[in-house]
Amino acid sequence: MDKIMNEIPAHATLLRAAGTAERPIALVTGATAGFGASIARRLVRDGYHVIATGRRLARLNDLAAELGDALLPVELDVTDRSAVRALPDSLPEGWRAVDVLVNNAGLALGLDKAWQTSADDWETMIATNISGMVEMTRALLPGMVERNRGHVIMLGSTAGRYPYPGANVYGGTKAFVEQFTQNLRSDLLGHAVRVTNVAPGLCGGSEFSLVRLRDAGQAAAVYDGTQPLTPDDIAETVSWIVGLPAHVNVNYIEMMPVCQASAGLAVDRKMG
């Protein structure tokens, strides 16, 4: 931990000078694996105290054992509205003035066409990707506005901009993320609180495809012959965004590996 403290970068020092606790505080949802775990590790390295939330407490405890006292594990399901609303007042003293919220918790379920897919899967995606994100933001945003500092990072997706077969509700939830982000920026005009939508494309090294396809072989095949983005790439990007000078707001950043590009419009030539 002494090594980490010695590596605290300039932006963390500036946050402390602006009136935060000894170290600035970040809260990362869905920190049990993938993007969330990598972002938590990177922000601790950057000099943050990190509140790592998720449903699998054992994994959060493992992360705390790895990172030490700079990480506070908190069991939380973002779809549990009462728990999310109670969260700010339930945090320990010294952990309540959250400077950075990373709304990472989210998932995709299935690739079936809209008339074939599970309506329950649709509801789960909406509850997590939209309602959970909205509730987390509403719970922590008042404190940021009151302190006149803070940054809300949304984990969106290229699926929110480029449609593809089977993305139906998942893509719709990520389009909501982008519109919500931009409307928050409008509401926050005149306050020194930043909001950013980070929208990755093809990304391996997480549980995303396994959760979506519910089959390890199919999940692995998604990345055959590719060099996808990694969770560490996403963490590096989040670190860069929050480390920019306080007057700079990155509204939207889209990321793809070089093996991926938007495919253009599809045409069915059997319809003529």
Short mmCIF file of C-alpha atoms in Angstrom, two decimals:
data_model
loop_
_atom_site.label_atom_id
_atom_site.label_comp_id
_atom_site.label_asym_id
_atom_site.label_seq_id
_atom_site.Cartn_x
_atom_site.Cartn_y
_atom_site.Cartn_z
CA MET A 1 0.00 0.00 0.00
CA ASP A 2 2.93 2.38 0.61
CA LYS A 3 3.90 1.96 -3.03
CA ILE A 4 0.36 2.83 -4.14
CA MET A 5 0.31 5.93 -1.92
CA ASN A 6 3.57 7.11 -3.47
CA GLU A 7 2.08 6.79 -6.95
CA ILE A 8 -0.97 9.00 -6.34
CA PRO A 9 -1.14 11.19 -9.46
CA ALA A 10 -1.63 14.91 -9.68
CA HIS A 11 -5.39 14.79 -10.29
CA ALA A 12 -5.98 12.94 -7.01
CA THR A 13 -3.88 15.54 -5.18
CA LEU A 14 -5.96 18.29 -6.78
CA LEU A 15 -9.17 16.62 -5.63
CA ARG A 16 -7.85 16.53 -2.08
CA ALA A 17 -6.93 20.20 -2.31
CA ALA A 18 -10.47 20.93 -3.47
CA GLY A 19 -11.78 19.73 -0.14
CA THR A 20 -12.17 15.96 -0.29
CA ALA A 21 -10.94 13.50 2.30
CA GLU A 22 -7.33 12.34 2.37
CA ARG A 23 -7.95 10.40 -0.80
CA PRO A 24 -10.79 10.99 -3.28
CA ILE A 25 -13.58 8.42 -3.22
CA ALA A 26 -14.96 6.42 -6.13
CA LEU A 27 -17.89 4.00 -6.15
CA VAL A 28 -17.90 1.25 -8.77
CA THR A 29 -20.98 -0.92 -9.33
CA GLY A 30 -20.68 -4.46 -10.65
CA ALA A 31 -17.13 -4.69 -9.30
CA THR A 32 -17.12 -8.48 -8.81
CA ALA A 33 -15.55 -9.20 -12.23
CA GLY A 34 -14.70 -7.82 -15.66
CA PHE A 35 -14.81 -4.07 -16.20
CA GLY A 36 -15.81 -3.28 -12.63
CA ALA A 37 -12.96 -5.21 -10.99
CA SER A 38 -10.40 -3.73 -13.40
CA ILE A 39 -11.71 -0.20 -12.86
CA ALA A 40 -11.60 -0.67 -9.08
CA ARG A 41 -7.99 -1.85 -9.26
CA ARG A 42 -6.97 1.01 -11.52
CA LEU A 43 -8.63 3.70 -9.41
CA VAL A 44 -6.97 2.39 -6.26
CA ARG A 45 -3.67 2.57 -8.14
CA ASP A 46 -4.55 6.14 -9.10
CA GLY A 47 -4.94 7.10 -5.46
CA TYR A 48 -8.66 6.67 -4.82
CA HIS A 49 -10.49 5.02 -2.00
CA VAL A 50 -12.90 2.73 -3.87
CA ILE A 51 -16.30 1.48 -2.73
CA ALA A 52 -16.73 -1.74 -4.71
CA THR A 53 -20.32 -2.95 -4.96
CA GLY A 54 -21.86 -6.08 -6.37
CA ARG A 55 -24.03 -9.08 -5.56
CA ARG A 56 -21.20 -11.59 -4.91
CA LEU A 57 -19.72 -10.51 -1.62
CA ALA A 58 -17.07 -13.24 -1.58
CA ARG A 59 -15.54 -11.83 -4.76
CA LEU A 60 -15.61 -8.31 -3.36
CA ASN A 61 -13.88 -9.57 -0.21
CA ASP A 62 -11.19 -11.16 -2.40
CA LEU A 63 -10.70 -7.80 -4.11
CA ALA A 64 -10.40 -6.11 -0.73
CA ALA A 65 -7.81 -8.68 0.36
CA GLU A 66 -5.85 -7.87 -2.80
CA LEU A 67 -6.09 -4.07 -2.56
CA GLY A 68 -6.15 -3.49 1.17
CA ASP A 69 -7.82 -0.72 3.14
CA ALA A 70 -8.20 1.46 0.03
CA LEU A 71 -11.16 -0.72 -1.05
CA LEU A 72 -14.46 -1.05 0.80
CA PRO A 73 -16.57 -4.06 -0.30
CA VAL A 74 -20.33 -3.46 -0.20
CA GLU A 75 -22.85 -6.14 -1.16
CA LEU A 76 -25.46 -4.42 -3.35
CA ASP A 77 -27.88 -5.39 -6.09
CA VAL A 78 -28.59 -2.26 -8.15
CA THR A 79 -32.08 -3.60 -8.93
CA ASP A 80 -32.93 -3.42 -5.20
CA ARG A 81 -34.37 0.09 -5.15
CA SER A 82 -34.64 0.41 -1.36
CA ALA A 83 -31.03 -0.74 -0.84
CA VAL A 84 -29.72 1.72 -3.42
CA ARG A 85 -31.67 4.61 -1.92
CA ALA A 86 -30.41 3.75 1.56
CA LEU A 87 -26.80 3.39 0.42
CA PRO A 88 -25.47 6.96 0.83
CA ASP A 89 -26.44 7.18 4.51
CA SER A 90 -25.37 3.60 5.23
CA LEU A 91 -21.75 4.10 4.14
CA PRO A 92 -19.18 4.47 6.93
CA GLU A 93 -18.02 7.92 7.97
CA GLY A 94 -15.23 9.06 5.70
CA TRP A 95 -16.66 7.15 2.71
CA ARG A 96 -19.79 9.19 1.97
CA ALA A 97 -18.47 12.08 -0.13
CA VAL A 98 -18.27 10.12 -3.39
CA ASP A 99 -16.27 12.00 -6.03
CA VAL A 100 -16.63 9.48 -8.88
CA LEU A 101 -19.56 7.13 -9.54
CA VAL A 102 -18.90 4.43 -12.14
CA ASN A 103 -22.24 2.98 -13.24
CA ASN A 104 -20.78 -0.27 -14.54
CA ALA A 105 -23.34 -2.89 -13.45
CA GLY A 106 -25.18 -4.19 -16.49
CA LEU A 107 -25.75 -7.23 -18.67
CA ALA A 108 -27.03 -8.62 -21.94
CA LEU A 109 -29.22 -11.71 -22.08
CA GLY A 110 -29.74 -13.72 -25.26
CA LEU A 111 -29.45 -13.04 -28.98
CA ASP A 112 -32.87 -14.30 -30.06
CA LYS A 113 -35.08 -12.25 -32.35
CA ALA A 114 -37.61 -10.05 -30.58
CA TRP A 115 -40.59 -12.35 -31.13
CA GLN A 116 -38.65 -15.40 -29.91
CA THR A 117 -36.79 -14.07 -26.88
CA SER A 118 -37.70 -14.22 -23.20
CA ALA A 119 -39.76 -11.31 -21.91
CA ASP A 120 -38.26 -12.03 -18.47
CA ASP A 121 -34.78 -11.47 -19.92
CA TRP A 122 -35.98 -8.14 -21.32
CA GLU A 123 -37.25 -7.10 -17.90
CA THR A 124 -33.98 -8.10 -16.23
CA MET A 125 -31.95 -6.01 -18.67
CA ILE A 126 -34.23 -3.01 -18.20
CA ALA A 127 -34.13 -3.36 -14.41
CA THR A 128 -30.33 -3.52 -14.34
CA ASN A 129 -29.13 -1.41 -17.27
CA ILE A 130 -31.71 1.38 -16.93
CA SER A 131 -33.46 1.38 -13.56
CA GLY A 132 -30.37 0.36 -11.57
CA MET A 133 -28.23 3.00 -13.26
CA VAL A 134 -30.87 5.69 -12.76
CA GLU A 135 -31.34 4.82 -9.07
CA MET A 136 -27.59 4.81 -8.39
CA THR A 137 -27.20 8.18 -10.10
CA ARG A 138 -30.13 9.71 -8.24
CA ALA A 139 -28.80 8.40 -4.91
CA LEU A 140 -25.36 10.00 -5.24
CA LEU A 141 -25.91 13.02 -7.50
CA PRO A 142 -27.39 15.34 -4.83
CA GLY A 143 -24.21 15.09 -2.76
CA MET A 144 -22.05 15.88 -5.78
CA VAL A 145 -24.16 18.92 -6.62
CA GLU A 146 -24.07 20.11 -3.01
CA ARG A 147 -20.26 19.79 -2.91
CA ASN A 148 -20.03 21.20 -6.45
CA ARG A 149 -17.67 18.50 -7.62
CA GLY A 150 -17.93 14.97 -8.93
CA HIS A 151 -18.02 12.78 -12.01
CA VAL A 152 -20.60 10.20 -13.11
CA ILE A 153 -19.24 7.61 -15.54
CA MET A 154 -21.77 5.50 -17.45
CA LEU A 155 -20.73 2.23 -19.08
CA GLY A 156 -22.69 2.30 -22.29
CA SER A 157 -22.04 0.29 -25.45
CA THR A 158 -21.64 0.65 -29.19
CA ALA A 159 -24.91 -1.36 -29.21
CA GLY A 160 -26.59 1.88 -28.14
CA ARG A 161 -25.63 3.43 -31.48
CA TYR A 162 -25.31 0.56 -33.98
CA PRO A 163 -28.16 -1.99 -34.16
CA TYR A 164 -27.57 -5.68 -34.83
CA PRO A 165 -29.86 -8.74 -34.88
CA GLY A 166 -30.70 -9.95 -31.39
CA ALA A 167 -29.67 -6.73 -29.63
CA ASN A 168 -33.30 -5.52 -29.42
CA VAL A 169 -33.78 -4.54 -25.74
CA TYR A 170 -30.08 -4.64 -24.82
CA GLY A 171 -29.30 -2.06 -27.52
CA GLY A 172 -32.33 -0.05 -26.41
CA THR A 173 -31.06 0.08 -22.83
CA LYS A 174 -27.67 1.35 -23.98
CA ALA A 175 -29.29 3.99 -26.19
CA PHE A 176 -31.09 5.12 -23.03
CA VAL A 177 -27.70 5.42 -21.30
CA GLU A 178 -26.51 7.88 -23.94
CA GLN A 179 -29.64 10.02 -23.86
CA PHE A 180 -29.71 10.02 -20.06
CA THR A 181 -26.07 11.11 -19.99
CA GLN A 182 -26.67 14.04 -22.32
CA ASN A 183 -29.76 15.16 -20.42
CA LEU A 184 -27.83 15.03 -17.14
CA ARG A 185 -25.23 17.31 -18.70
CA SER A 186 -28.02 19.76 -19.52
CA ASP A 187 -29.37 19.64 -15.96
CA LEU A 188 -25.88 20.10 -14.51
CA LEU A 189 -25.00 23.19 -16.50
CA GLY A 190 -23.66 25.69 -13.99
CA HIS A 191 -22.37 22.98 -11.63
CA ALA A 192 -18.86 21.50 -11.62
CA VAL A 193 -20.13 17.93 -11.93
CA ARG A 194 -19.09 15.95 -14.99
CA VAL A 195 -20.91 13.14 -16.80
CA THR A 196 -19.44 10.76 -19.39
CA ASN A 197 -20.73 7.80 -21.39
CA VAL A 198 -17.98 5.26 -22.17
CA ALA A 199 -19.22 3.02 -24.99
CA PRO A 200 -17.06 -0.05 -25.72
CA GLY A 201 -17.46 -2.41 -28.63
CA LEU A 202 -16.12 -5.99 -28.77
CA CYS A 203 -14.50 -6.69 -25.41
CA GLY A 204 -13.23 -10.01 -24.06
CA GLY A 205 -11.87 -11.05 -20.69
CA SER A 206 -15.15 -10.59 -18.84
CA GLU A 207 -18.27 -12.63 -18.12
CA PHE A 208 -20.37 -10.64 -20.60
CA SER A 209 -20.75 -13.25 -23.35
CA LEU A 210 -21.01 -16.15 -20.91
CA VAL A 211 -23.89 -14.44 -19.11
CA ARG A 212 -25.50 -13.55 -22.43
CA LEU A 213 -25.23 -16.93 -24.14
CA ARG A 214 -25.24 -19.20 -21.06
CA ASP A 215 -22.77 -21.53 -22.81
CA ALA A 216 -19.00 -21.44 -22.35
CA GLY A 217 -18.24 -22.74 -25.86
CA GLN A 218 -20.49 -20.21 -27.58
CA ALA A 219 -19.11 -17.43 -25.40
CA ALA A 220 -15.52 -18.30 -26.32
CA ALA A 221 -16.44 -18.46 -30.03
CA VAL A 222 -17.50 -14.79 -29.96
CA TYR A 223 -13.80 -13.85 -29.77
CA ASP A 224 -12.34 -16.46 -32.13
CA GLY A 225 -9.82 -14.89 -34.50
CA THR A 226 -10.03 -11.47 -32.86
CA GLN A 227 -8.00 -9.32 -30.51
CA PRO A 228 -10.82 -7.66 -28.57
CA LEU A 229 -10.66 -4.86 -26.05
CA THR A 230 -9.93 -5.95 -22.49
CA PRO A 231 -11.32 -4.81 -19.12
CA ASP A 232 -7.95 -3.17 -18.48
CA ASP A 233 -8.42 -1.09 -21.65
CA ILE A 234 -11.73 0.16 -20.27
CA ALA A 235 -10.15 0.87 -16.88
CA GLU A 236 -7.34 2.82 -18.53
CA THR A 237 -9.91 4.93 -20.38
CA VAL A 238 -11.93 5.64 -17.23
CA SER A 239 -8.71 6.61 -15.44
CA TRP A 240 -7.81 9.05 -18.22
CA ILE A 241 -11.28 10.62 -18.29
CA VAL A 242 -11.54 11.24 -14.55
CA GLY A 243 -7.94 12.47 -14.49
CA LEU A 244 -8.54 15.31 -16.95
CA PRO A 245 -8.63 18.88 -15.57
CA ALA A 246 -11.86 19.57 -13.69
CA HIS A 247 -13.15 21.98 -16.35
CA VAL A 248 -13.00 19.29 -19.09
CA ASN A 249 -16.05 17.07 -19.66
CA VAL A 250 -15.83 14.16 -22.09
CA ASN A 251 -19.45 13.70 -23.13
CA TYR A 252 -19.08 10.45 -25.05
CA ILE A 253 -16.21 8.17 -25.92
CA GLU A 254 -16.62 5.18 -28.24
CA MET A 255 -14.07 2.38 -28.25
CA MET A 256 -13.54 -0.54 -30.64
CA PRO A 257 -10.65 -2.90 -31.25
CA VAL A 258 -9.03 -2.51 -34.67
CA CYS A 259 -10.61 -5.83 -35.71
CA GLN A 260 -14.09 -4.26 -35.46
CA ALA A 261 -15.96 -1.57 -37.36
CA SER A 262 -19.57 -0.57 -37.87
CA ALA A 263 -20.88 -2.81 -40.66
CA GLY A 264 -23.24 -0.40 -42.39
CA LEU A 265 -26.83 -1.08 -43.33
CA ALA A 266 -27.97 -4.63 -44.04
CA VAL A 267 -29.94 -5.50 -47.18
CA ASP A 268 -32.01 -8.65 -47.69
CA ARG A 269 -31.87 -9.29 -51.45
CA LYS A 270 -34.43 -12.09 -51.29
CA MET A 271 -37.20 -9.56 -50.63
CA GLY A 272 -37.24 -8.13 -54.18
#
